[in-house]
Amino acid sequence: MLRLTRIIGNATEPAIADRLHALDHDGRVETITLDAADTARKRLRVATDKGTDCAVALARSERLANGAVLLLEDARAVVVRMRETVWLALAPRDMAAALELGYFCGNLHWRVRFEGALVKVALDGPRESYLARLAQHLEDGRARLADEGEGE
Amino acid sequence: MTAEAAHAAEAAASAARVGIGGPVGSGKTALIEGLLPLFHARGTSLAIVTNDLVTQEDAERLQRSGLIRPERVVGVEAGACPHTVIREDPTLNIEAADLLERQLRPLDLILIESGGDNLASTFSLDLVDYWMFVIDVSGGGDIPRKRGPGIVRADLLIINKSDLAPHVGVDLVLMQTEASAVRDGRPVLLTNCRTGEGLDRVADHLAHDVLMEA
């Protein structure tokens, strides 16, 4: 078990990026892949892509992010990679449908963001589960699927 | 002490926070009562935050239990939907956990029990590092098939009151199988909190997953 108790920095910082680049040449960079929601955890037991059992236990003031470096030694580095959030884009037919759709998403405690006339729902589970809940809105044309994209 | 060592010490001193959710009467408080002696025997320093609607009922029950020192239990009165204070705005619970951590440091584990809710309740990961959801067989064998977010998303699902299955017409093996299926294979444990059956395995999961024991 490898205990990881602090965030050393981020892989995008030039000094760290140089060291990671060198280590990566020798296959000595290990990756922990997390869903976006799981980056809020301060403690988690997780395996790297090379199978190392990691016990992550951070101070409550720390927050994991894409590129967080948890270990940086001559022999090995461990870096967090965050899976991108998948968003389901919905276009309401008119103002009344938009009001209803907004209420509906809120009532189901869905995480949303707004882009122009689109409501984008963060998929925290199977896409089919969300489409099943939206079936009536989609079938009668109050809303339609539009431009499902990815990214934070 | 170097800055790195100080940081490691701060992280090490920060207690794991574990949520316990589930419907009214499923056995959340009984689960805690069953776990307390097990963690005491393991040398785990523990405190508890309970949530009730407009009373301190669960906090007082635990404070009177003799299983834990009363000052190690804090009650939060949600005042509204129980899930509001563990998910949408968990400020009250974060403050309660922070208070316990300041007063009782060093702590290993803080259990945060939600008020009884429905199958849709989930915990914010800003509040807890890990959460369990407790259902019971007398609620019906079909409960896992209903795929409530609490059942699907919890880190650990507990099916309590396993002894009642033959009395309420529930096929326990089928219920556990269906629960595992909707949870994509994540752990499902059977317990009987009255007798303590299955509780060692719950403690083992917490020891491995958040207390970081080997």
GROMACS .gro file of N, CA and C in nm, chain B residues 89-148:
model
  180
  241ASP      N    1  -2.689   2.159   0.075
  241ASP     CA    2  -2.612   2.252   0.158
  241ASP      C    3  -2.572   2.182   0.288
  242PRO      N    4  -2.458   2.114   0.286
  242PRO     CA    5  -2.417   2.036   0.405
  242PRO      C    6  -2.343   2.118   0.509
  243THR      N    7  -2.356   2.252   0.505
  243THR     CA    8  -2.279   2.339   0.594
  243THR      C    9  -2.293   2.301   0.741
  244LEU      N   10  -2.418   2.276   0.784
  244LEU     CA   11  -2.441   2.245   0.926
  244LEU      C   12  -2.363   2.120   0.968
  245ASN      N   13  -2.362   2.021   0.880
  245ASN     CA   14  -2.292   1.897   0.913
  245ASN      C   15  -2.141   1.913   0.904
  246ILE      N   16  -2.094   1.991   0.808
  246ILE     CA   17  -1.949   2.015   0.800
  246ILE      C   18  -1.902   2.087   0.926
  247GLU      N   19  -1.981   2.185   0.970
  247GLU     CA   20  -1.943   2.259   1.092
  247GLU      C   21  -1.943   2.168   1.214
  248ALA      N   22  -2.041   2.078   1.221
  248ALA     CA   23  -2.047   1.985   1.335
  248ALA      C   24  -1.927   1.891   1.334
  249ALA      N   25  -1.890   1.842   1.216
  249ALA     CA   26  -1.774   1.752   1.206
  249ALA      C   27  -1.645   1.827   1.239
  250ASP      N   28  -1.635   1.951   1.188
  250ASP     CA   29  -1.516   2.032   1.218
  250ASP      C   30  -1.503   2.056   1.369
  251LEU      N   31  -1.618   2.084   1.432
  251LEU     CA   32  -1.618   2.108   1.578
  251LEU      C   33  -1.567   1.985   1.653
  252LEU      N   34  -1.619   1.868   1.617
  252LEU     CA   35  -1.575   1.746   1.683
  252LEU      C   36  -1.425   1.724   1.662
  253GLU      N   37  -1.381   1.753   1.541
  253GLU     CA   38  -1.240   1.730   1.509
  253GLU      C   39  -1.149   1.824   1.590
  254ARG      N   40  -1.194   1.948   1.606
  254ARG     CA   41  -1.115   2.044   1.685
  254ARG      C   42  -1.111   2.004   1.832
  255GLN      N   43  -1.227   1.960   1.884
  255GLN     CA   44  -1.237   1.933   2.028
  255GLN      C   45  -1.175   1.799   2.068
  256LEU      N   46  -1.177   1.703   1.975
  256LEU     CA   47  -1.140   1.566   2.013
  256LEU      C   48  -1.015   1.514   1.942
  257ARG      N   49  -0.947   1.602   1.871
  257ARG     CA   50  -0.828   1.563   1.797
  257ARG      C   51  -0.730   1.489   1.888
  258PRO      N   52  -0.668   1.378   1.848
  258PRO     CA   53  -0.679   1.321   1.715
  258PRO      C   54  -0.794   1.220   1.704
  259LEU      N   55  -0.873   1.234   1.599
  259LEU     CA   56  -0.982   1.141   1.571
  259LEU      C   57  -0.946   1.060   1.446
  260ASP      N   58  -0.989   0.936   1.444
  260ASP     CA   59  -0.968   0.854   1.324
  260ASP      C   60  -1.090   0.857   1.232
  261LEU      N   61  -1.209   0.864   1.292
  261LEU     CA   62  -1.331   0.842   1.212
  261LEU      C   63  -1.447   0.923   1.269
  262ILE      N   64  -1.520   0.992   1.181
  262ILE     CA   65  -1.644   1.059   1.219
  262ILE      C   66  -1.756   0.997   1.136
  263LEU      N   67  -1.855   0.939   1.203
  263LEU     CA   68  -1.973   0.884   1.135
  263LEU      C   69  -2.080   0.992   1.132
  264ILE      N   70  -2.138   1.018   1.015
  264ILE     CA   71  -2.241   1.119   1.001
  264ILE      C   72  -2.369   1.050   0.956
  265GLU      N   73  -2.465   1.042   1.051
  265GLU     CA   74  -2.589   0.971   1.022
  265GLU      C   75  -2.694   1.069   0.973
  266SER      N   76  -2.747   1.042   0.855
  266SER     CA   77  -2.854   1.126   0.800
  266SER      C   78  -2.985   1.098   0.874
  267GLY      N   79  -3.076   1.194   0.870
  267GLY     CA   80  -3.212   1.165   0.913
  267GLY      C   81  -3.273   1.065   0.815
  268GLY      N   82  -3.374   0.992   0.860
  268GLY     CA   83  -3.439   0.894   0.771
  268GLY      C   84  -3.499   0.964   0.651
  269ASP      N   85  -3.477   0.906   0.533
  269ASP     CA   86  -3.519   0.973   0.410
  269ASP      C   87  -3.574   0.868   0.313
  270ASN      N   88  -3.574   0.900   0.185
  270ASN     CA   89  -3.624   0.803   0.088
  270ASN      C   90  -3.506   0.749   0.005
  271LEU      N   91  -3.539   0.671  -0.098
  271LEU     CA   92  -3.434   0.602  -0.173
  271LEU      C   93  -3.352   0.696  -0.261
  272ALA      N   94  -3.395   0.823  -0.270
  272ALA     CA   95  -3.325   0.919  -0.356
  272ALA      C   96  -3.213   0.992  -0.284
  273SER      N   97  -3.201   0.973  -0.153
  273SER     CA   98  -3.103   1.055  -0.081
  273SER      C   99  -2.960   1.008  -0.108
  274THR      N  100  -2.873   1.104  -0.126
  274THR     CA  101  -2.730   1.079  -0.147
  274THR      C  102  -2.650   1.182  -0.067
  275PHE      N  103  -2.523   1.154  -0.046
  275PHE     CA  104  -2.437   1.246   0.029
  275PHE      C  105  -2.351   1.328  -0.066
  276SER      N  106  -2.328   1.453  -0.031
  276SER     CA  107  -2.228   1.534  -0.099
  276SER      C  108  -2.089   1.484  -0.060
  277LEU      N  109  -2.001   1.472  -0.157
  277LEU     CA  110  -1.864   1.431  -0.127
  277LEU      C  111  -1.781   1.548  -0.073
  278ASP      N  112  -1.843   1.666  -0.064
  278ASP     CA  113  -1.779   1.776   0.010
  278ASP      C  114  -1.792   1.751   0.160
  279LEU      N  115  -1.894   1.671   0.198
  279LEU     CA  116  -1.919   1.643   0.339
  279LEU      C  117  -1.847   1.515   0.384
  280VAL      N  118  -1.858   1.409   0.305
  280VAL     CA  119  -1.802   1.280   0.347
  280VAL      C  120  -1.704   1.228   0.242
  281ASP      N  121  -1.618   1.137   0.288
  281ASP     CA  122  -1.523   1.073   0.196
  281ASP      C  123  -1.581   0.945   0.138
  282TYR      N  124  -1.687   0.896   0.203
  282TYR     CA  125  -1.738   0.762   0.173
  282TYR      C  126  -1.875   0.755   0.237
  283TRP      N  127  -1.969   0.686   0.176
  283TRP     CA  128  -2.101   0.676   0.241
  283TRP      C  129  -2.166   0.541   0.219
  284MET      N  130  -2.244   0.504   0.322
  284MET     CA  131  -2.315   0.376   0.320
  284MET      C  132  -2.465   0.407   0.314
  285PHE      N  133  -2.540   0.315   0.256
  285PHE     CA  134  -2.686   0.329   0.251
  285PHE      C  135  -2.745   0.203   0.311
  286VAL      N  136  -2.839   0.222   0.406
  286VAL     CA  137  -2.896   0.109   0.480
  286VAL      C  138  -3.042   0.091   0.441
  287ILE      N  139  -3.076  -0.027   0.390
  287ILE     CA  140  -3.216  -0.064   0.368
  287ILE      C  141  -3.242  -0.189   0.451
  288ASP      N  142  -3.369  -0.229   0.461
  288ASP     CA  143  -3.395  -0.351   0.538
  288ASP      C  144  -3.495  -0.438   0.465
  289VAL      N  145  -3.489  -0.566   0.495
  289VAL     CA  146  -3.572  -0.661   0.418
  289VAL      C  147  -3.721  -0.637   0.439
  290SER      N  148  -3.760  -0.583   0.553
  290SER     CA  149  -3.904  -0.564   0.576
  290SER      C  150  -3.961  -0.452   0.492
  291GLY      N  151  -3.875  -0.374   0.429
  291GLY     CA  152  -3.921  -0.271   0.335
  291GLY      C  153  -3.964  -0.331   0.202
  292GLY      N  154  -3.930  -0.459   0.180
  292GLY     CA  155  -3.969  -0.527   0.056
  292GLY      C  156  -3.848  -0.572  -0.024
  293GLY      N  157  -3.858  -0.694  -0.077
  293GLY     CA  158  -3.748  -0.750  -0.154
  293GLY      C  159  -3.724  -0.679  -0.286
  294ASP      N  160  -3.824  -0.600  -0.329
  294ASP     CA  161  -3.812  -0.532  -0.459
  294ASP      C  162  -3.739  -0.398  -0.449
  295ILE      N  163  -3.702  -0.357  -0.330
  295ILE     CA  164  -3.640  -0.225  -0.312
  295ILE      C  165  -3.516  -0.205  -0.401
  296PRO      N  166  -3.423  -0.302  -0.408
  296PRO     CA  167  -3.304  -0.278  -0.495
  296PRO      C  168  -3.343  -0.257  -0.642
  297ARG      N  169  -3.446  -0.329  -0.689
  297ARG     CA  170  -3.484  -0.317  -0.830
  297ARG      C  171  -3.534  -0.178  -0.864
  298LYS      N  172  -3.575  -0.101  -0.764
  298LYS     CA  173  -3.627   0.034  -0.789
  298LYS      C  174  -3.517   0.134  -0.818
  299ARG      N  175  -3.391   0.092  -0.800
  299ARG     CA  176  -3.275   0.168  -0.847
  299ARG      C  177  -3.269   0.311  -0.792
  300GLY      N  178  -3.310   0.329  -0.669
  300GLY     CA  179  -3.297   0.463  -0.610
  300GLY      C  180  -3.151   0.505  -0.608
   0.00000   0.00000   0.00000
